[in-house]
Short mmCIF file of C-alpha atoms and ligand atoms in Angstrom, two decimals:
data_model
loop_
_atom_site.label_atom_id
_atom_site.label_comp_id
_atom_site.label_asym_id
_atom_site.label_seq_id
_atom_site.Cartn_x
_atom_site.Cartn_y
_atom_site.Cartn_z
CA MET U 61 -55.97 -45.21 -23.01
CA GLN U 62 -54.77 -41.76 -24.03
CA ALA U 63 -51.25 -42.69 -23.03
CA PHE U 64 -51.45 -45.71 -25.25
CA LEU U 65 -52.52 -43.65 -28.18
CA LYS U 66 -49.82 -41.10 -27.61
CA GLY U 67 -47.30 -43.89 -27.60
CA ALA U 68 -48.48 -44.87 -31.00
CA THR U 69 -47.76 -41.48 -32.50
CA VAL U 70 -44.09 -41.89 -31.94
CA GLN U 71 -44.13 -45.11 -33.83
CA SER U 72 -46.14 -44.03 -36.79
CA THR U 73 -43.78 -43.74 -39.70
CA ARG U 74 -44.74 -41.20 -42.26
CA SER U 75 -44.06 -41.80 -45.91
CA GLN U 76 -41.62 -39.90 -48.04
CA LYS U 77 -44.49 -38.83 -50.25
CA ASP U 78 -46.31 -37.30 -47.32
CA LYS U 79 -43.23 -35.39 -46.30
CA GLY U 80 -42.90 -34.06 -49.83
CA ALA U 81 -46.50 -32.96 -49.82
CA THR U 82 -46.62 -31.23 -46.47
CA GLY U 83 -43.11 -29.80 -46.44
CA PRO U 84 -43.58 -26.96 -48.91
CA SER U 85 -47.12 -26.14 -47.79
CA THR U 86 -45.99 -25.45 -44.25
CA GLU U 87 -43.64 -22.87 -45.68
CA LYS U 88 -46.60 -21.35 -47.51
CA LYS U 89 -45.22 -22.07 -50.95
CA ALA U 90 -48.18 -23.90 -52.38
CA LYS U 91 -46.93 -23.49 -55.93
CA VAL U 92 -43.93 -25.69 -55.30
CA VAL U 93 -46.08 -28.77 -54.71
CA PRO U 94 -45.97 -31.08 -57.70
CA TRP U 95 -49.34 -31.40 -59.35
CA VAL U 96 -49.57 -35.13 -58.63
CA GLU U 97 -49.64 -34.26 -54.94
CA LYS U 98 -51.77 -31.17 -55.36
CA TYR U 99 -54.42 -33.17 -57.18
CA ARG U 100 -54.18 -36.36 -55.15
CA PRO U 101 -57.73 -37.44 -54.24
CA LYS U 102 -58.65 -36.10 -50.79
CA CYS U 103 -61.64 -38.39 -50.30
CA VAL U 104 -62.69 -41.75 -51.66
CA ASP U 105 -65.27 -40.18 -53.92
CA GLU U 106 -62.57 -38.35 -55.81
CA VAL U 107 -60.87 -41.60 -56.80
CA ALA U 108 -61.71 -42.14 -60.42
CA PHE U 109 -62.43 -45.36 -62.26
CA GLN U 110 -61.86 -47.90 -59.46
CA GLU U 111 -65.53 -48.54 -58.72
CA ASP U 112 -65.25 -51.91 -56.94
CA VAL U 113 -62.85 -50.87 -54.28
CA VAL U 114 -64.51 -47.51 -53.79
CA ALA U 115 -67.85 -49.26 -53.22
CA VAL U 116 -66.37 -51.56 -50.55
CA LEU U 117 -64.56 -48.73 -48.82
CA LYS U 118 -67.67 -46.56 -48.80
CA LYS U 119 -69.63 -49.36 -47.16
CA SER U 120 -67.06 -49.56 -44.41
CA LEU U 121 -67.03 -45.78 -44.06
CA GLU U 122 -70.74 -46.04 -43.35
CA GLY U 123 -70.02 -48.30 -40.42
CA ALA U 124 -69.63 -51.78 -41.79
CA ASP U 125 -66.49 -53.67 -40.86
CA LEU U 126 -63.41 -53.48 -43.03
CA PRO U 127 -61.67 -56.64 -44.20
CA ASN U 128 -57.92 -56.90 -44.60
CA LEU U 129 -57.16 -55.43 -48.00
CA LEU U 130 -54.75 -56.19 -50.78
CA PHE U 131 -54.51 -53.61 -53.57
CA TYR U 132 -52.58 -54.48 -56.66
CA GLY U 133 -52.18 -53.01 -60.10
CA PRO U 134 -49.87 -50.96 -62.31
CA PRO U 135 -48.24 -47.72 -61.09
CA GLY U 136 -50.19 -44.47 -60.92
CA THR U 137 -53.66 -45.97 -60.75
CA GLY U 138 -54.60 -44.67 -57.31
CA LYS U 139 -53.73 -47.45 -54.84
CA THR U 140 -51.87 -45.38 -52.27
CA SER U 141 -54.22 -42.42 -52.71
CA THR U 142 -57.31 -44.56 -52.15
CA ILE U 143 -56.29 -46.05 -48.81
CA LEU U 144 -54.89 -42.75 -47.52
CA ALA U 145 -58.11 -40.97 -48.46
CA ALA U 146 -60.23 -43.69 -46.84
CA ALA U 147 -58.17 -43.60 -43.65
CA ARG U 148 -58.46 -39.82 -43.50
CA GLU U 149 -62.22 -40.04 -43.83
CA LEU U 150 -62.45 -42.77 -41.21
CA TYR U 151 -60.38 -41.09 -38.54
CA GLY U 152 -60.29 -37.41 -39.37
CA PRO U 153 -57.02 -35.47 -39.55
CA GLN U 154 -56.23 -35.67 -35.82
CA LEU U 155 -56.64 -39.36 -35.12
CA PHE U 156 -55.13 -40.27 -38.49
CA ARG U 157 -51.57 -40.06 -37.17
CA GLN U 158 -52.35 -42.28 -34.19
CA ARG U 159 -54.42 -44.90 -35.91
CA VAL U 160 -52.55 -45.38 -39.14
CA LEU U 161 -49.09 -46.88 -39.47
CA GLU U 162 -47.74 -46.51 -42.96
CA LEU U 163 -44.64 -48.39 -43.99
CA ASN U 164 -43.33 -48.27 -47.54
CA ALA U 165 -40.28 -49.40 -49.45
CA SER U 166 -38.31 -46.43 -48.15
CA ASP U 167 -38.56 -47.88 -44.63
CA GLU U 168 -36.69 -50.91 -43.43
CA ARG U 169 -39.17 -53.77 -43.56
CA GLY U 170 -37.16 -56.84 -42.79
CA ILE U 171 -38.40 -59.46 -40.39
CA GLN U 172 -37.14 -57.48 -37.40
CA VAL U 173 -39.35 -54.51 -38.17
CA ILE U 174 -42.38 -56.72 -38.69
CA ARG U 175 -41.69 -58.41 -35.37
CA GLU U 176 -41.23 -55.19 -33.43
CA LYS U 177 -42.87 -52.20 -35.07
CA VAL U 178 -45.86 -53.85 -36.69
CA LYS U 179 -46.54 -56.25 -33.87
CA ASN U 180 -46.31 -53.58 -31.18
CA PHE U 181 -48.51 -51.22 -33.11
CA ALA U 182 -51.03 -53.96 -33.82
CA GLN U 183 -51.27 -54.90 -30.17
CA LEU U 184 -52.42 -51.47 -29.03
CA THR U 185 -56.13 -51.31 -28.36
CA VAL U 186 -58.14 -48.31 -29.40
CA ALA U 187 -61.42 -46.64 -28.57
CA GLY U 188 -64.41 -46.42 -30.86
CA THR U 189 -64.79 -42.64 -30.66
CA ARG U 190 -62.84 -39.75 -32.07
CA THR U 191 -61.55 -36.89 -29.97
CA ASP U 192 -64.33 -34.73 -31.38
CA GLY U 193 -66.86 -37.25 -30.08
CA LYS U 194 -67.81 -38.70 -33.44
CA PRO U 195 -67.79 -42.48 -33.67
CA CYS U 196 -64.93 -44.11 -35.53
CA PRO U 197 -64.03 -47.72 -36.13
CA PRO U 198 -62.49 -49.50 -33.14
CA PHE U 199 -59.47 -50.65 -35.11
CA LYS U 200 -56.23 -49.32 -36.52
CA ILE U 201 -54.95 -49.60 -40.04
CA ILE U 202 -51.46 -50.73 -40.99
CA ILE U 203 -50.61 -49.84 -44.57
CA LEU U 204 -47.77 -51.82 -46.07
CA ASP U 205 -47.10 -49.99 -49.31
CA GLU U 206 -44.95 -51.55 -52.01
CA ALA U 207 -45.35 -54.88 -50.22
CA ASP U 208 -43.92 -56.79 -53.16
CA SER U 209 -40.48 -55.58 -52.12
CA MET U 210 -40.81 -57.23 -48.71
CA THR U 211 -38.71 -60.29 -48.18
CA ALA U 212 -40.49 -63.66 -48.00
CA PRO U 213 -39.54 -64.25 -44.31
CA ALA U 214 -40.94 -60.80 -43.43
CA GLN U 215 -44.15 -61.66 -45.24
CA ALA U 216 -44.30 -64.99 -43.46
CA ALA U 217 -43.88 -63.22 -40.11
CA LEU U 218 -47.01 -61.25 -40.88
CA ARG U 219 -49.23 -64.31 -41.17
CA ARG U 220 -49.82 -64.96 -37.50
CA THR U 221 -49.81 -61.28 -36.53
CA MET U 222 -52.54 -60.63 -39.03
CA GLU U 223 -54.77 -63.30 -37.56
CA LYS U 224 -54.04 -62.69 -33.91
CA GLU U 225 -54.62 -58.97 -34.03
CA SER U 226 -57.70 -59.07 -36.23
CA ARG U 227 -59.78 -57.69 -33.37
CA THR U 228 -57.92 -54.39 -33.28
CA THR U 229 -56.07 -54.03 -36.56
CA ARG U 230 -56.73 -54.13 -40.29
CA PHE U 231 -53.92 -54.52 -42.78
CA CYS U 232 -53.77 -52.99 -46.22
CA LEU U 233 -51.10 -54.44 -48.46
CA ILE U 234 -50.31 -52.56 -51.66
CA CYS U 235 -48.19 -53.85 -54.51
CA ASN U 236 -47.67 -53.78 -58.25
CA TYR U 237 -47.07 -57.50 -58.69
CA VAL U 238 -49.48 -59.67 -56.73
CA SER U 239 -47.52 -62.78 -57.65
CA ARG U 240 -44.74 -61.62 -55.34
CA ILE U 241 -46.99 -61.79 -52.29
CA ILE U 242 -46.97 -65.18 -50.63
CA GLU U 243 -50.15 -67.23 -50.94
CA PRO U 244 -51.01 -67.37 -47.21
CA LEU U 245 -51.12 -63.57 -47.11
CA THR U 246 -53.24 -63.15 -50.23
CA SER U 247 -55.73 -65.63 -48.87
CA ARG U 248 -56.15 -63.52 -45.72
CA CYS U 249 -57.08 -60.40 -47.67
CA SER U 250 -59.81 -59.18 -49.99
CA LYS U 251 -58.03 -58.59 -53.25
CA PHE U 252 -58.73 -55.54 -55.39
CA ARG U 253 -57.25 -55.06 -58.81
CA PHE U 254 -56.61 -51.47 -59.82
CA LYS U 255 -57.10 -51.13 -63.53
CA PRO U 256 -55.11 -48.79 -65.77
CA LEU U 257 -57.30 -45.71 -66.12
CA ALA U 258 -59.50 -45.51 -69.22
CA ASN U 259 -58.56 -42.85 -71.76
CA ARG U 260 -61.81 -40.96 -71.22
CA ILE U 261 -61.25 -40.71 -67.45
CA GLN U 262 -57.66 -39.59 -67.87
CA GLU U 263 -58.77 -36.97 -70.34
CA GLU U 264 -61.38 -35.64 -67.90
CA ARG U 265 -58.83 -35.37 -65.09
CA LEU U 266 -56.26 -33.66 -67.28
CA LEU U 267 -58.81 -31.15 -68.57
CA GLU U 268 -59.85 -30.42 -65.00
CA ILE U 269 -56.24 -29.69 -64.04
CA CYS U 270 -55.71 -27.57 -67.17
CA GLU U 271 -58.68 -25.47 -66.20
CA LYS U 272 -57.63 -25.05 -62.59
CA GLU U 273 -54.10 -24.09 -63.62
CA ASN U 274 -55.29 -21.80 -66.43
CA LEU U 275 -53.39 -23.65 -69.09
CA LYS U 276 -53.83 -23.19 -72.81
CA TYR U 277 -54.02 -26.58 -74.46
CA THR U 278 -54.90 -28.21 -77.73
CA LYS U 279 -57.05 -31.29 -78.15
CA GLU U 280 -54.10 -33.09 -79.72
CA SER U 281 -51.83 -32.37 -76.77
CA ILE U 282 -54.27 -33.97 -74.31
CA GLU U 283 -54.70 -36.94 -76.63
CA ALA U 284 -50.93 -37.30 -76.84
CA LEU U 285 -50.65 -37.20 -73.03
CA VAL U 286 -53.23 -39.93 -72.66
CA ARG U 287 -51.57 -42.01 -75.35
CA VAL U 288 -48.06 -41.86 -73.91
CA SER U 289 -49.08 -42.48 -70.32
CA GLU U 290 -50.85 -45.79 -71.03
CA GLY U 291 -53.30 -45.67 -68.15
CA ASP U 292 -50.83 -44.26 -65.62
CA LEU U 293 -52.45 -41.02 -64.43
CA ARG U 294 -49.42 -40.03 -62.38
CA LYS U 295 -47.28 -40.10 -65.50
CA ALA U 296 -49.87 -38.10 -67.44
CA ILE U 297 -50.05 -35.39 -64.77
CA THR U 298 -46.27 -35.20 -64.43
CA TYR U 299 -45.86 -34.83 -68.19
CA LEU U 300 -48.58 -32.20 -68.24
CA GLN U 301 -46.74 -30.16 -65.63
CA SER U 302 -43.43 -30.48 -67.44
CA ALA U 303 -45.02 -29.56 -70.76
CA ALA U 304 -46.60 -26.49 -69.19
CA ARG U 305 -43.24 -25.47 -67.70
CA LEU U 306 -41.50 -25.94 -71.05
CA ASN U 307 -43.47 -23.07 -72.57
CA ASN U 308 -43.54 -20.04 -70.32
CA ASP U 309 -46.96 -18.85 -71.38
CA LYS U 310 -48.43 -22.09 -70.04
CA ASP U 311 -49.14 -23.46 -73.48
CA VAL U 312 -49.35 -27.23 -73.71
CA THR U 313 -48.58 -28.38 -77.22
CA GLU U 314 -48.40 -31.82 -78.71
CA CYS U 315 -44.75 -31.22 -79.66
CA ALA U 316 -43.85 -30.43 -76.06
CA VAL U 317 -45.56 -33.58 -74.81
CA ILE U 318 -43.78 -35.77 -77.34
CA GLU U 319 -40.48 -34.11 -76.55
CA ILE U 320 -40.90 -34.62 -72.80
CA ALA U 321 -42.10 -38.20 -73.07
CA GLY U 322 -38.93 -38.99 -75.07
CA ILE U 323 -40.88 -40.56 -77.91
CA VAL U 324 -38.89 -41.33 -81.03
CA PRO U 325 -40.49 -39.52 -83.98
CA PRO U 326 -42.47 -42.12 -85.97
CA LYS U 327 -40.58 -41.02 -89.09
CA MET U 328 -37.30 -42.30 -87.61
CA ILE U 329 -38.82 -45.63 -86.62
CA ASN U 330 -40.27 -46.07 -90.11
CA LYS U 331 -36.93 -45.25 -91.68
CA LEU U 332 -35.20 -47.81 -89.50
CA LEU U 333 -37.71 -50.47 -90.46
CA GLN U 334 -37.39 -49.61 -94.11
CA ILE U 335 -33.65 -50.14 -93.90
CA CYS U 336 -34.26 -53.49 -92.17
CA PHE U 337 -36.52 -54.53 -95.01
CA LYS U 338 -34.67 -53.13 -97.99
CA GLY U 339 -31.29 -51.76 -96.99
CA THR U 340 -27.83 -53.13 -96.30
CA PHE U 341 -26.20 -54.00 -93.02
CA GLU U 342 -23.89 -50.96 -93.19
CA LYS U 343 -26.86 -48.63 -93.51
CA LEU U 344 -28.55 -50.42 -90.65
CA GLU U 345 -25.52 -49.99 -88.46
CA ASP U 346 -25.45 -46.25 -89.24
CA ALA U 347 -29.16 -45.84 -88.54
CA VAL U 348 -28.98 -47.62 -85.19
CA ARG U 349 -25.89 -45.68 -84.16
CA ASN U 350 -27.67 -42.48 -85.12
CA LEU U 351 -30.75 -43.31 -83.03
CA VAL U 352 -28.72 -44.22 -79.96
CA ASP U 353 -26.52 -41.13 -80.36
CA GLU U 354 -29.63 -38.95 -80.47
CA GLY U 355 -30.14 -40.07 -76.89
CA TYR U 356 -33.38 -41.98 -77.34
CA ALA U 357 -33.79 -44.69 -74.72
CA ALA U 358 -33.39 -48.18 -76.12
CA THR U 359 -36.47 -49.39 -74.24
CA GLN U 360 -38.51 -46.65 -75.91
CA ILE U 361 -37.20 -47.59 -79.37
CA LEU U 362 -37.96 -51.20 -78.53
CA SER U 363 -41.57 -50.58 -77.55
CA GLN U 364 -42.21 -48.44 -80.63
CA LEU U 365 -40.61 -51.05 -82.89
CA HIS U 366 -42.79 -53.63 -81.19
CA GLU U 367 -45.94 -51.70 -82.08
CA SER U 368 -44.85 -51.30 -85.68
CA ILE U 369 -43.90 -54.97 -86.05
CA ILE U 370 -47.19 -56.17 -84.58
CA ASP U 371 -49.14 -53.97 -87.02
CA GLY U 372 -46.75 -54.59 -89.91
CA ASP U 373 -47.54 -56.79 -92.88
CA ILE U 374 -45.13 -59.67 -92.43
CA ASN U 375 -46.33 -63.19 -91.74
CA ASP U 376 -47.09 -64.62 -88.31
CA LYS U 377 -43.99 -66.77 -88.12
CA GLN U 378 -41.74 -63.79 -88.80
CA LYS U 379 -43.60 -61.75 -86.20
CA SER U 380 -43.20 -64.46 -83.60
CA VAL U 381 -39.46 -64.81 -84.19
CA ILE U 382 -38.98 -61.05 -83.95
CA THR U 383 -41.08 -60.60 -80.80
CA GLU U 384 -39.27 -63.46 -79.14
CA LYS U 385 -36.01 -61.66 -79.81
CA MET U 386 -37.56 -58.48 -78.42
CA ALA U 387 -38.29 -60.22 -75.15
CA VAL U 388 -34.65 -61.31 -74.87
CA VAL U 389 -33.40 -57.82 -75.72
CA ASP U 390 -35.74 -56.31 -73.13
CA LYS U 391 -34.35 -58.58 -70.43
CA CYS U 392 -30.77 -57.81 -71.45
CA LEU U 393 -31.49 -54.07 -71.38
CA SER U 394 -32.97 -54.27 -67.91
CA ASP U 395 -29.86 -56.15 -66.84
CA GLY U 396 -27.76 -53.25 -68.07
CA ALA U 397 -26.50 -54.46 -71.45
CA ASP U 398 -25.10 -52.07 -74.07
CA GLU U 399 -27.94 -50.25 -75.81
CA TYR U 400 -26.28 -49.99 -79.22
CA LEU U 401 -25.37 -53.68 -79.39
CA GLN U 402 -28.81 -54.79 -78.24
CA MET U 403 -30.60 -52.60 -80.77
CA LEU U 404 -28.28 -53.78 -83.51
CA SER U 405 -28.87 -57.41 -82.65
CA LEU U 406 -32.63 -56.88 -82.69
CA CYS U 407 -32.56 -55.06 -86.00
CA SER U 408 -30.37 -57.80 -87.46
CA VAL U 409 -33.02 -60.35 -86.58
CA ILE U 410 -35.70 -58.17 -88.18
CA MET U 411 -33.52 -57.90 -91.27
CA GLN U 412 -32.92 -61.65 -91.32
CA GLN U 413 -36.65 -62.32 -91.12
CA ALA U 414 -37.47 -59.72 -93.75
CA PHE U 415 -35.13 -61.38 -96.17
CA GLN U 416 -36.73 -64.77 -95.64
CA ASN U 417 -39.65 -65.11 -97.95
CA THR U 418 -41.31 -68.04 -96.24
N1 LIG Y 133 -57.92 -43.43 -59.75
C1 LIG Y 133 -57.40 -42.21 -59.60
N2 LIG Y 133 -58.21 -41.17 -59.36
C2 LIG Y 133 -57.69 -39.92 -59.19
N3 LIG Y 133 -56.38 -39.63 -59.24
C3 LIG Y 133 -55.53 -40.62 -59.48
C4 LIG Y 133 -56.00 -41.96 -59.67
N4 LIG Y 133 -54.94 -42.75 -59.90
C5 LIG Y 133 -53.87 -41.96 -59.85
N5 LIG Y 133 -54.19 -40.67 -59.61
C6 LIG Y 133 -53.24 -39.54 -59.57
O1 LIG Y 133 -51.93 -40.10 -59.63
C7 LIG Y 133 -51.18 -39.81 -58.46
C8 LIG Y 133 -50.49 -41.07 -57.97
O2 LIG Y 133 -51.41 -42.02 -57.51
P1 LIG Y 133 -51.02 -43.11 -56.41
O3 LIG Y 133 -49.84 -42.65 -55.63
O4 LIG Y 133 -52.24 -43.45 -55.67
O5 LIG Y 133 -50.60 -44.31 -57.35
P2 LIG Y 133 -50.25 -45.81 -56.93
O6 LIG Y 133 -51.31 -46.66 -57.54
O7 LIG Y 133 -50.05 -45.90 -55.46
O8 LIG Y 133 -48.91 -46.04 -57.73
P3 LIG Y 133 -47.60 -46.89 -57.30
O9 LIG Y 133 -47.93 -48.32 -57.60
O10 LIG Y 133 -46.55 -46.36 -58.21
O11 LIG Y 133 -47.34 -46.62 -55.85
C9 LIG Y 133 -52.16 -39.25 -57.46
O12 LIG Y 133 -51.56 -38.21 -56.75
C10 LIG Y 133 -53.29 -38.71 -58.32
O13 LIG Y 133 -53.03 -37.39 -58.67
MG1 LIG Y 134 -48.29 -46.22 -54.27
#
């Protein structure tokens, strides 16, 4: 049995994130660890806001069986952290390496890997006790992170493996877009949706970090962080760290947050809209050129324009025409179209609509 388990260590593939987290600490340079890693939940209880999944995992930590899991939801909401924390609690630090196989998008996950690596790992049988004598579940966990980037044939190859090895292995699939996981796989798993974190929870976490890092902050700066990160706690923490680095005395100001998040000052957006509504095409061209030359990302301008248009006082028909154009522009931008031309074409449509009085 021990030989079996040792064999498994060789196969366990560690994630890039893990390497990033443990690398610097082994060199005793704890300060170099990014805060997202430093404050990654160590146990399931530390995972904030995702009550459903935490409840299920806690039940299984108490000894109940674990179903196959499918976590989905937007980035930075705690999916990877939750399963890693649960696995650590289940197996303890020593057995963790042997019992958990983590594959993410940085590993090759074509059909060949599913056939060989996953299948071989799944077939190993394991004991129900830890090396320290404590009981632990008699199964292994295979984490397939970023599963939505797996090819359909690779996903299909998982179907039978998942069923056949259910006695010894549990799978945890993690993805952002659940629609990209094939139906037969979703039906084999308990699905858990990870919600974007509520503003209050994000605020609490950020304040906690500020305190631990001895940061000086203003209420407005934390509010700005929560606002720009839109429920993505990873983004909020990363911005917080950058904002703290920006000012040497560890001051976090609202200005710094806005600067780092690359938000276009609302004044500029308002000016652009005013030109669309009252100005001439030449002025519009200048204003758009100016915005793009300032280096603001077109997608950022787009999302801020979107907010203003939705709240603006034009009629519903005009709003619908403009937002439809926004969707097209968004697609073009993600396909790599020219930012200036796309912004100009969007603003032209806004102008056209503004000049229509119906
Ligand atoms: N619910 C949460 N509770 C506590 N911390 C969280 C939570 N969600 C995110 N975080 C913080 O954000 C960081 C990133 O979280 P994690 O890697 O789990 O996100 P993810 O959901 O896997 O995102 P992605 O879809 O991009 O892989 C963690 O290190 C942690 O600091
Ligand atoms: Mg993840």
